[in-house]
Tab-separated table of N, CA, C and O in Angstrom:
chain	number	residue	atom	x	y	z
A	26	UNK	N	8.830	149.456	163.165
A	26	UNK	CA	8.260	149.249	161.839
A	26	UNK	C	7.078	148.278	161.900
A	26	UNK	O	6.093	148.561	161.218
A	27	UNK	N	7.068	147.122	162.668
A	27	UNK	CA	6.334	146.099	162.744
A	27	UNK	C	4.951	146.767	163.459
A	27	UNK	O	3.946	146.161	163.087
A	28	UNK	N	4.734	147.608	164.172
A	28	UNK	CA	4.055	148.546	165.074
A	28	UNK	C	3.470	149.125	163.873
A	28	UNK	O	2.560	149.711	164.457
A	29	UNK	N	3.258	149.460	162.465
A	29	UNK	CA	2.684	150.053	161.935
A	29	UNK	C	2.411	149.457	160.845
A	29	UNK	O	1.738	150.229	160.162
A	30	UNK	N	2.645	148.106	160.114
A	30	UNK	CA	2.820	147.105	159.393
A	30	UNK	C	1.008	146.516	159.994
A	30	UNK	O	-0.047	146.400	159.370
A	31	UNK	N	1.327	146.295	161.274
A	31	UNK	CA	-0.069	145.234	161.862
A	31	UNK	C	-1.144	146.335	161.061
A	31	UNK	O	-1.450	146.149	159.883
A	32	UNK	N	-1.597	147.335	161.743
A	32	UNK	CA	-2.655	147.729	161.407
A	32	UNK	C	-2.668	147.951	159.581
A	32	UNK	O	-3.640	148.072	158.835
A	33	UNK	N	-1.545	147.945	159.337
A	33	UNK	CA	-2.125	148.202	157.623
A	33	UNK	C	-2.702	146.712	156.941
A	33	UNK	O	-3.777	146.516	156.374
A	34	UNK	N	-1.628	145.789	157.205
A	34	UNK	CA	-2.068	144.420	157.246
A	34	UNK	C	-3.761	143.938	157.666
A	34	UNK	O	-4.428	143.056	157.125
A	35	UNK	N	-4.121	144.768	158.711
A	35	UNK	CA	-5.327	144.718	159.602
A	35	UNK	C	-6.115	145.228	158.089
A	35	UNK	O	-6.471	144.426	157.225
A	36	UNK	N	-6.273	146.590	158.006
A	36	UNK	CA	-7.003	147.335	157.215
A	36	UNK	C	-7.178	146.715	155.633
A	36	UNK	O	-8.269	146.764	155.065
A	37	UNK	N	-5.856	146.074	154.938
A	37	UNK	CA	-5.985	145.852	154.212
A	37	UNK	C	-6.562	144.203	153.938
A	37	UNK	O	-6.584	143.618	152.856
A	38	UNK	N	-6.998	143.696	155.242
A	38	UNK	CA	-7.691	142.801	155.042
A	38	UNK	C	-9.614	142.677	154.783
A	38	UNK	O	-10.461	141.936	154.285
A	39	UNK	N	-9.466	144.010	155.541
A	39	UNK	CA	-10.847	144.237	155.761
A	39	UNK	C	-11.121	144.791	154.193
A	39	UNK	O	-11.935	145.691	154.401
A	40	UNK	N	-10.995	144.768	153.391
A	40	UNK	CA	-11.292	145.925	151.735
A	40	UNK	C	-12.088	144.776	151.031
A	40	UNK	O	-13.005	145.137	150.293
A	41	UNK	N	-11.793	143.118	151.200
A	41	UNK	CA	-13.081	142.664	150.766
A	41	UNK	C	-14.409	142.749	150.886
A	41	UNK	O	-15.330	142.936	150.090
A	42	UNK	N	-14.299	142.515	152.433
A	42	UNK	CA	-15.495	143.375	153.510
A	42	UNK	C	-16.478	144.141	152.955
A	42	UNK	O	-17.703	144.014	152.930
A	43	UNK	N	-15.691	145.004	152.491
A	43	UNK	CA	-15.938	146.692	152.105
A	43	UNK	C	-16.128	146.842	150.497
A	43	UNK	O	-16.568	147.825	149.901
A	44	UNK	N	-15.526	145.182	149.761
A	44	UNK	CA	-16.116	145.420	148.702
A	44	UNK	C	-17.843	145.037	148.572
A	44	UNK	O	-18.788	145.675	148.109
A	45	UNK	N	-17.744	143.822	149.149
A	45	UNK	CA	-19.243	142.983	148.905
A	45	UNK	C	-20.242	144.296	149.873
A	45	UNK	O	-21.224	144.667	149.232
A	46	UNK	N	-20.128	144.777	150.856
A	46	UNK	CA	-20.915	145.158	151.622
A	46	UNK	C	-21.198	146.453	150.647
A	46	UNK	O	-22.355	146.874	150.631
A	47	UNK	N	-20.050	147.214	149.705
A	47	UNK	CA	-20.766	148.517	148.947
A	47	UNK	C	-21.726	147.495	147.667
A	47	UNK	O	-22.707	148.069	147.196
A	48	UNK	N	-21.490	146.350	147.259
A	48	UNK	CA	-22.070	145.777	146.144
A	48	UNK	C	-23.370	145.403	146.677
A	48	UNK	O	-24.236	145.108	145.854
A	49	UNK	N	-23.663	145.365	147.954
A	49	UNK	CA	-24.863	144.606	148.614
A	49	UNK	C	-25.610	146.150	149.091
A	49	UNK	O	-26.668	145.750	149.576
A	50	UNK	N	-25.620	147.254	149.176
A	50	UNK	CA	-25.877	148.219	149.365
A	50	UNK	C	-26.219	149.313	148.442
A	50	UNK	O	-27.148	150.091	148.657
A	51	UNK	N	-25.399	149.360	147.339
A	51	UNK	CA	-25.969	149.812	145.928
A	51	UNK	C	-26.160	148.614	144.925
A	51	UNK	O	-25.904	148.897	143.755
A	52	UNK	N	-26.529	147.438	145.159
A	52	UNK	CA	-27.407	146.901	144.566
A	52	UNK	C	-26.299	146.480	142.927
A	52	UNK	O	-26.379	146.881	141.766
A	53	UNK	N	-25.600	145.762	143.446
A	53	UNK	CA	-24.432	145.666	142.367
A	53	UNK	C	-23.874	144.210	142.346
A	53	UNK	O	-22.684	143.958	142.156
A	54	UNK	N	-24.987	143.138	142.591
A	54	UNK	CA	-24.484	142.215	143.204
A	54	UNK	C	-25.012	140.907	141.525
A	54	UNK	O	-24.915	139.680	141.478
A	55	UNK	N	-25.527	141.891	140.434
A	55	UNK	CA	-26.094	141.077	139.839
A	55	UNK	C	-26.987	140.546	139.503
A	55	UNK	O	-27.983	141.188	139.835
A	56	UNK	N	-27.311	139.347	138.805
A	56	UNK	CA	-28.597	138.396	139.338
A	56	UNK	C	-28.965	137.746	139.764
A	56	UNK	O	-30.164	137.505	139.624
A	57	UNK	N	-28.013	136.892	140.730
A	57	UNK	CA	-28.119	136.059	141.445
A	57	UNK	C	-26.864	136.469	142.771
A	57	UNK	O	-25.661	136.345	143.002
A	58	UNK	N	-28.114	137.017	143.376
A	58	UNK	CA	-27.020	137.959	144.755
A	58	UNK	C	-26.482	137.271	145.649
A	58	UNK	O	-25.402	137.482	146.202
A	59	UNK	N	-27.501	136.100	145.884
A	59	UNK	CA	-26.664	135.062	147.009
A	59	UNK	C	-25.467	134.249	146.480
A	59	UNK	O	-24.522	133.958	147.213
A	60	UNK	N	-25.549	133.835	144.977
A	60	UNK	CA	-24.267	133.299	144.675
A	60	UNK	C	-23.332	133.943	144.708
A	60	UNK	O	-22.262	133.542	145.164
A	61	UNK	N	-23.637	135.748	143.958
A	61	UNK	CA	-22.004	136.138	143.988
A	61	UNK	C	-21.485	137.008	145.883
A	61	UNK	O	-20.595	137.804	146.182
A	62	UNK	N	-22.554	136.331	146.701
A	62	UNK	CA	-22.073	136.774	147.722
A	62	UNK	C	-21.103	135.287	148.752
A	62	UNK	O	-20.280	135.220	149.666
A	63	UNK	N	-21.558	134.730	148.228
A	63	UNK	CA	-21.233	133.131	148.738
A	63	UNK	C	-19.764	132.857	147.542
A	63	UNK	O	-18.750	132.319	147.985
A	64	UNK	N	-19.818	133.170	146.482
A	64	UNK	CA	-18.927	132.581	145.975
A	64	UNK	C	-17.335	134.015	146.078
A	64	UNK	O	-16.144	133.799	145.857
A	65	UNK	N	-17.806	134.951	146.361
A	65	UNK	CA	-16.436	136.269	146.474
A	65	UNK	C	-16.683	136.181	148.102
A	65	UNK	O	-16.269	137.271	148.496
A	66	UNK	N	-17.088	135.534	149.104
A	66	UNK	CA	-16.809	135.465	150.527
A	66	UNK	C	-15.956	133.767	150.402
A	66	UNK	O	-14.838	133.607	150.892
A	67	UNK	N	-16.636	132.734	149.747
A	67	UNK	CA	-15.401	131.953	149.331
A	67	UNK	C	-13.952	132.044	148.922
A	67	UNK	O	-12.937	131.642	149.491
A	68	UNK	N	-14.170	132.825	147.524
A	68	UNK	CA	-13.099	133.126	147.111
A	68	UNK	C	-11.591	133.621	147.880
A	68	UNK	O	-10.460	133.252	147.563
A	69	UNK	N	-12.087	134.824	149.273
A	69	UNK	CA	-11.504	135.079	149.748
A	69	UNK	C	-10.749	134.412	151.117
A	69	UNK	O	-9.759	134.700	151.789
A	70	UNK	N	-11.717	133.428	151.140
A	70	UNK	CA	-11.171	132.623	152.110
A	70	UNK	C	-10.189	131.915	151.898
A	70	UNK	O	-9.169	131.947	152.586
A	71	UNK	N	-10.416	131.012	150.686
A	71	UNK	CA	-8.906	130.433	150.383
A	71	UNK	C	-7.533	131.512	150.092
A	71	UNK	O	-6.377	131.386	150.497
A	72	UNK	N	-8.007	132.364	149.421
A	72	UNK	CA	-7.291	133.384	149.369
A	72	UNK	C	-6.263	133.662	150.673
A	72	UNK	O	-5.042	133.520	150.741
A	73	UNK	N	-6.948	133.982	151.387
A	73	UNK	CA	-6.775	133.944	152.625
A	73	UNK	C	-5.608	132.461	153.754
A	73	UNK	O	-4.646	132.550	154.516
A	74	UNK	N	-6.247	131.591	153.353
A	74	UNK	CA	-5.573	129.937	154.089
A	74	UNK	C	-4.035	130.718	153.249
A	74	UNK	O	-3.045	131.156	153.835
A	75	UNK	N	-4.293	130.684	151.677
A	75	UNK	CA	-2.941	130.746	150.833
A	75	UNK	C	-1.798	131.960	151.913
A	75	UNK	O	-0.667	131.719	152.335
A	76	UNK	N	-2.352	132.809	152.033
A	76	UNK	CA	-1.517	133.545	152.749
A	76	UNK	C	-0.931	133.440	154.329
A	76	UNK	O	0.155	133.658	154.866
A	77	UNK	N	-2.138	133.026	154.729
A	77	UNK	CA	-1.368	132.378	155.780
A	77	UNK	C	-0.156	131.255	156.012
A	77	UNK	O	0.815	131.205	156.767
A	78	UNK	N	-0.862	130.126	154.684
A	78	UNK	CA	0.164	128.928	154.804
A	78	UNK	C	1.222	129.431	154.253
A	78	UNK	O	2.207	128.693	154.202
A	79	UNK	N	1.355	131.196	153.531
A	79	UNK	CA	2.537	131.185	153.036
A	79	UNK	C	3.761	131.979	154.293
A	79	UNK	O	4.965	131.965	154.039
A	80	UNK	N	3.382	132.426	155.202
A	80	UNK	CA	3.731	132.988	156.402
A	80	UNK	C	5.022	132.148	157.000
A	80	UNK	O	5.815	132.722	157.746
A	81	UNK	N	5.202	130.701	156.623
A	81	UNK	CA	6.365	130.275	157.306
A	81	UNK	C	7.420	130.122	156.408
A	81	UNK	O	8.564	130.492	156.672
A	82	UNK	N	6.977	129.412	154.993
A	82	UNK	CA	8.075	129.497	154.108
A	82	UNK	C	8.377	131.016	154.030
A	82	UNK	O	9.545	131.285	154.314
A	83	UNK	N	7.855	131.711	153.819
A	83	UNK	CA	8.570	133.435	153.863
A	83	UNK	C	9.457	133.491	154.757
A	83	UNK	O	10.464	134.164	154.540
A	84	UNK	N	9.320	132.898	155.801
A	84	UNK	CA	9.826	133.159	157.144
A	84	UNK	C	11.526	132.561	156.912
A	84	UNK	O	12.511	133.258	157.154
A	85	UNK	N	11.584	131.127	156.395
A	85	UNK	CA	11.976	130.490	156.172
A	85	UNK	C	13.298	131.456	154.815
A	85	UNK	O	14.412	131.932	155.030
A	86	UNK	N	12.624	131.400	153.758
A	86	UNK	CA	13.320	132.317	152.506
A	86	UNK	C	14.042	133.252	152.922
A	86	UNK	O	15.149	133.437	152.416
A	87	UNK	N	13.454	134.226	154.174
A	87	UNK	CA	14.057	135.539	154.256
A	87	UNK	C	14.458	136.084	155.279
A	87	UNK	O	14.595	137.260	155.616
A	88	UNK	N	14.743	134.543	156.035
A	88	UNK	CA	15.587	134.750	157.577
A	88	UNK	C	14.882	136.131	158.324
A	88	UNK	O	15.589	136.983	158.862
A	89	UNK	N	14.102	136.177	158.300
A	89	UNK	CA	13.070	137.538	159.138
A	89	UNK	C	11.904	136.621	159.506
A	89	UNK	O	11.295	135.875	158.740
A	90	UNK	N	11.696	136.809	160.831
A	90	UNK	CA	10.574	136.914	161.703
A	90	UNK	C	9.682	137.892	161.864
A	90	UNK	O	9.199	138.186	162.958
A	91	UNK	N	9.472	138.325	161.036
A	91	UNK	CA	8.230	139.403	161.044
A	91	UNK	C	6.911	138.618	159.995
A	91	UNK	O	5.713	138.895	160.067
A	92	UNK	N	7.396	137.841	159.276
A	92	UNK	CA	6.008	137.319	158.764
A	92	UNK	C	5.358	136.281	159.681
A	92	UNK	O	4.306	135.746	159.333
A	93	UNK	N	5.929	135.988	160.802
A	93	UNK	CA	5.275	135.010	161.723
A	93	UNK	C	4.436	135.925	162.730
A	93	UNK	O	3.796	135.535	163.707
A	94	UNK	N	4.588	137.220	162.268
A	94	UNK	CA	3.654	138.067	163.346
A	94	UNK	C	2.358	138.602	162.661
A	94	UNK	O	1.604	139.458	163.124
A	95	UNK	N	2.224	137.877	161.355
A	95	UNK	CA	1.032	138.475	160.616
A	95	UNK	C	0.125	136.933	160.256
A	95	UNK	O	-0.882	136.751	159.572
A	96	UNK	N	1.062	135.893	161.117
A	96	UNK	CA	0.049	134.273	160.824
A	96	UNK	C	-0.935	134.682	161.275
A	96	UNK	O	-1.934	134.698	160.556
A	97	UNK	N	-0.995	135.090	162.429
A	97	UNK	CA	-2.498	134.428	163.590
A	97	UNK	C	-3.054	135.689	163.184
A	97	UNK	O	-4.272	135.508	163.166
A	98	UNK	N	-2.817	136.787	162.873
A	98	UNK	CA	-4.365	137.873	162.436
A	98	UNK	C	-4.758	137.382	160.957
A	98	UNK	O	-5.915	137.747	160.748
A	99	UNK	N	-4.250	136.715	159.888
A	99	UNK	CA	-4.262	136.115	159.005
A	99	UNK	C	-5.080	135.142	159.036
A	99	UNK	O	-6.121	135.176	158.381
A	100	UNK	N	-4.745	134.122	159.796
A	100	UNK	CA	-5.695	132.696	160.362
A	100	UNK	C	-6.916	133.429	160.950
A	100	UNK	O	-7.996	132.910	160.667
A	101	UNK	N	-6.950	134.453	161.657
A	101	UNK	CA	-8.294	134.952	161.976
A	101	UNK	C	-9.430	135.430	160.917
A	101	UNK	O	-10.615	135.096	160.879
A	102	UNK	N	-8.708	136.314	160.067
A	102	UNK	CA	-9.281	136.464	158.970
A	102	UNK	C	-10.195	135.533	158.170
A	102	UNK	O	-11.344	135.685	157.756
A	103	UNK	N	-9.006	134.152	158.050
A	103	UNK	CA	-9.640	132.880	157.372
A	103	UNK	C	-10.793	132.546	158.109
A	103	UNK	O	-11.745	132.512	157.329
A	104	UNK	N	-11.124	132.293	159.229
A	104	UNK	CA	-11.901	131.938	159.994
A	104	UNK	C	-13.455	132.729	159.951
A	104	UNK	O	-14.586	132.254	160.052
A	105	UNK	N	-13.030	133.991	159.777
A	105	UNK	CA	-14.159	135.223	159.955
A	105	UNK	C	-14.935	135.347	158.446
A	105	UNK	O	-16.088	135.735	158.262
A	106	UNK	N	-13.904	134.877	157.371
A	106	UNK	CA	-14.457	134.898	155.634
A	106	UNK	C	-14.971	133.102	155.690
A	106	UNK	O	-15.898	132.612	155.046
A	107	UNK	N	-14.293	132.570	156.402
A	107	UNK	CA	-14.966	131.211	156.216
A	107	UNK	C	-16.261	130.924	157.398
A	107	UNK	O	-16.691	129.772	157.464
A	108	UNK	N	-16.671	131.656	158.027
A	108	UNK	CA	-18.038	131.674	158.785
A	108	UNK	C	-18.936	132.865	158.043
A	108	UNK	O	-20.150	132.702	158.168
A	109	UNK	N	-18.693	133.545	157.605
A	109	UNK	CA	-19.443	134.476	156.511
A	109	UNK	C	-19.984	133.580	155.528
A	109	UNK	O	-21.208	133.473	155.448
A	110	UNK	N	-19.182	132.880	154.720
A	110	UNK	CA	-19.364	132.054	153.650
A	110	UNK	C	-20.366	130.858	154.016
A	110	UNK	O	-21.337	130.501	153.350
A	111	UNK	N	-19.886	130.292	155.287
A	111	UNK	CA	-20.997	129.027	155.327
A	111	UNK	C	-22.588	129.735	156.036
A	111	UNK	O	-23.712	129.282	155.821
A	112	UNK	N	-22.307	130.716	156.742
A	112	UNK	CA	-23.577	131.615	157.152
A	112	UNK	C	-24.340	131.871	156.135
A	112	UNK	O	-25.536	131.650	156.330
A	113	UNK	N	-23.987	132.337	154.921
A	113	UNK	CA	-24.633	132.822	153.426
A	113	UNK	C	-25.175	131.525	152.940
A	113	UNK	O	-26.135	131.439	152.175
A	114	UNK	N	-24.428	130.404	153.484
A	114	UNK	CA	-24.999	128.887	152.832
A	114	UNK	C	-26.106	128.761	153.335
A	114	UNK	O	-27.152	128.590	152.708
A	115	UNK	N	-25.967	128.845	154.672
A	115	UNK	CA	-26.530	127.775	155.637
A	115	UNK	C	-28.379	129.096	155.405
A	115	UNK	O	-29.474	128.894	154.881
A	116	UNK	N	-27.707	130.398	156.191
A	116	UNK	CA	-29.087	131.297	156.585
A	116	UNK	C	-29.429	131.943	155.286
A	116	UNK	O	-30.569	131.643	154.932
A	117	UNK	N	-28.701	132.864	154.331
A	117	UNK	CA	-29.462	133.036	153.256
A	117	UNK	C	-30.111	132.333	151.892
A	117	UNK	O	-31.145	132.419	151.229
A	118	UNK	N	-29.027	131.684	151.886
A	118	UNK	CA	-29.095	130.651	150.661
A	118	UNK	C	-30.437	129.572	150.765
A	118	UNK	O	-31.393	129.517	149.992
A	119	UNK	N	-30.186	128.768	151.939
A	119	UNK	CA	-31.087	127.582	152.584
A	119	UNK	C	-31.853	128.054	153.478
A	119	UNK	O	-32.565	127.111	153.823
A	120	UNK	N	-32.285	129.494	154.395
A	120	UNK	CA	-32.834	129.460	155.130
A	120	UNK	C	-33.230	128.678	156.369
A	120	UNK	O	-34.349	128.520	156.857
A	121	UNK	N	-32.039	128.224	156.762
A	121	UNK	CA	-31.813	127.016	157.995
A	121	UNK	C	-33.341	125.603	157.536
A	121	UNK	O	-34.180	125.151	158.315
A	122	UNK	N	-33.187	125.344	156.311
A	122	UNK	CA	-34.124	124.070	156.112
A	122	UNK	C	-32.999	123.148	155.871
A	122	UNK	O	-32.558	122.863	154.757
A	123	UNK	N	-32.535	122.665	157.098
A	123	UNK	CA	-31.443	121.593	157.661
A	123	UNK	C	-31.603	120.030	156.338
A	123	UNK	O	-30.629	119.419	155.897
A	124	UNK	N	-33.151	119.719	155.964
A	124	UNK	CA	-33.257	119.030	154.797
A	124	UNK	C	-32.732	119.128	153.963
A	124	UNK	O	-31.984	118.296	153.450
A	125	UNK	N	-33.014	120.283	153.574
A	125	UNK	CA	-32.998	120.381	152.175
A	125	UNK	C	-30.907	121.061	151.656
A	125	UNK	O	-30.395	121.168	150.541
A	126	UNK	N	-30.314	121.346	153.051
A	126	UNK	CA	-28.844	121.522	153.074
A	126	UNK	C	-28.501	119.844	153.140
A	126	UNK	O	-27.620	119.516	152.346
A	127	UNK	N	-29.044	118.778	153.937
A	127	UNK	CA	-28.369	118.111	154.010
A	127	UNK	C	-28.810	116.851	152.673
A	127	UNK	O	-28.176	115.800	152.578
A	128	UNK	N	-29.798	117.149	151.878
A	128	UNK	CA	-29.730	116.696	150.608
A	128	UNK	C	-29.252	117.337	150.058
A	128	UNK	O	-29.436	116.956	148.902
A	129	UNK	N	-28.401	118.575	150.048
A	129	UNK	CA	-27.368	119.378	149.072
A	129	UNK	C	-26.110	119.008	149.062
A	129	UNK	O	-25.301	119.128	148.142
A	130	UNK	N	-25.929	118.443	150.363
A	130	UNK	CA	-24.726	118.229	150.769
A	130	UNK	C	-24.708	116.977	150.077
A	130	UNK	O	-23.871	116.996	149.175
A	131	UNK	N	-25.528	115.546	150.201
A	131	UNK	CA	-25.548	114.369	149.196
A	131	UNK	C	-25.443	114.102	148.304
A	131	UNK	O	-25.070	112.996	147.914
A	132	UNK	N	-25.800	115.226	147.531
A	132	UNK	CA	-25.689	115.216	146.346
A	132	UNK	C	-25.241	115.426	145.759
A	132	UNK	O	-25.565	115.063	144.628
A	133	UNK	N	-23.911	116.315	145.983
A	133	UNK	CA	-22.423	116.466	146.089
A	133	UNK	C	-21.752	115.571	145.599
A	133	UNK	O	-20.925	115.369	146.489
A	134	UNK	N	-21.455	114.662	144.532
A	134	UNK	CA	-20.747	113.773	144.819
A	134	UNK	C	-18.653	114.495	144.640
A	134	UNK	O	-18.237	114.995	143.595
A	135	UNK	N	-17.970	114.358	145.637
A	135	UNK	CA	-16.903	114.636	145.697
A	135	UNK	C	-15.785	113.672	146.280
A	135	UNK	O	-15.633	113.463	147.483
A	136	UNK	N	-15.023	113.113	145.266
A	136	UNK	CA	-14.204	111.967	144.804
A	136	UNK	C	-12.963	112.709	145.389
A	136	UNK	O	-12.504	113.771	144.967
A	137	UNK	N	-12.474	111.923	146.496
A	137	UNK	CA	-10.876	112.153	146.807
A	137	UNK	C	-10.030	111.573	146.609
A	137	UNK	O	-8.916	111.971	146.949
């Protein structure tokens, strides 16, 4: 069962992918294309952490080890939507002007 679980898991990760890339292709992205491409490649990233970090308590709830076999393609995922996202920052958004990101970043003010 687990043998046919991965790849759907696989596939059904990729459908964000496949949303932004048909919205960026027929031209459906709005009026401000870099935000809603930066902010739904965000979106999915946390999206994403959430499901992973939820992989052990499941594990935990339902005495089955099969959700510990969908962490690490999960965590990959996060990784691949969270380098998309800062790529859209860094190269489309800012055009690698390292200034003018790192007065964006200053100006930030974010209180922990």
């Amino acid at each position: 069962m687990k043998k046919y679980l991965k790849p759907c898991v696989f596939v059904l990760s990729l459908i964000p992918l496949l949303i932004i890339t048909y919205k960026i292709f027929f031209n459906k992205l709005g009026p401000e294309p870099v935000k809603e491409i930066s902010h739904h490649t965000g979106e999915w990233t946390l999206i994403f952490i959430v499901l992973t970090l939820a992989m052990t308590p499941l594990k935990r709830i339902t005495k089955s080890n099969i959700w510990i076999s969908f962490r690490r393609m999960l965590g990959l995922f996060v990784f691949f939507y969270a380098t998309t996202h800062l790529m859209t920052y860094v190269i489309i958004d800012y055009r690698f002007d390292w200034q003018q990101i790192y007065s964006d970043v200053l100006k930030k003010n974010i209180y922990l």
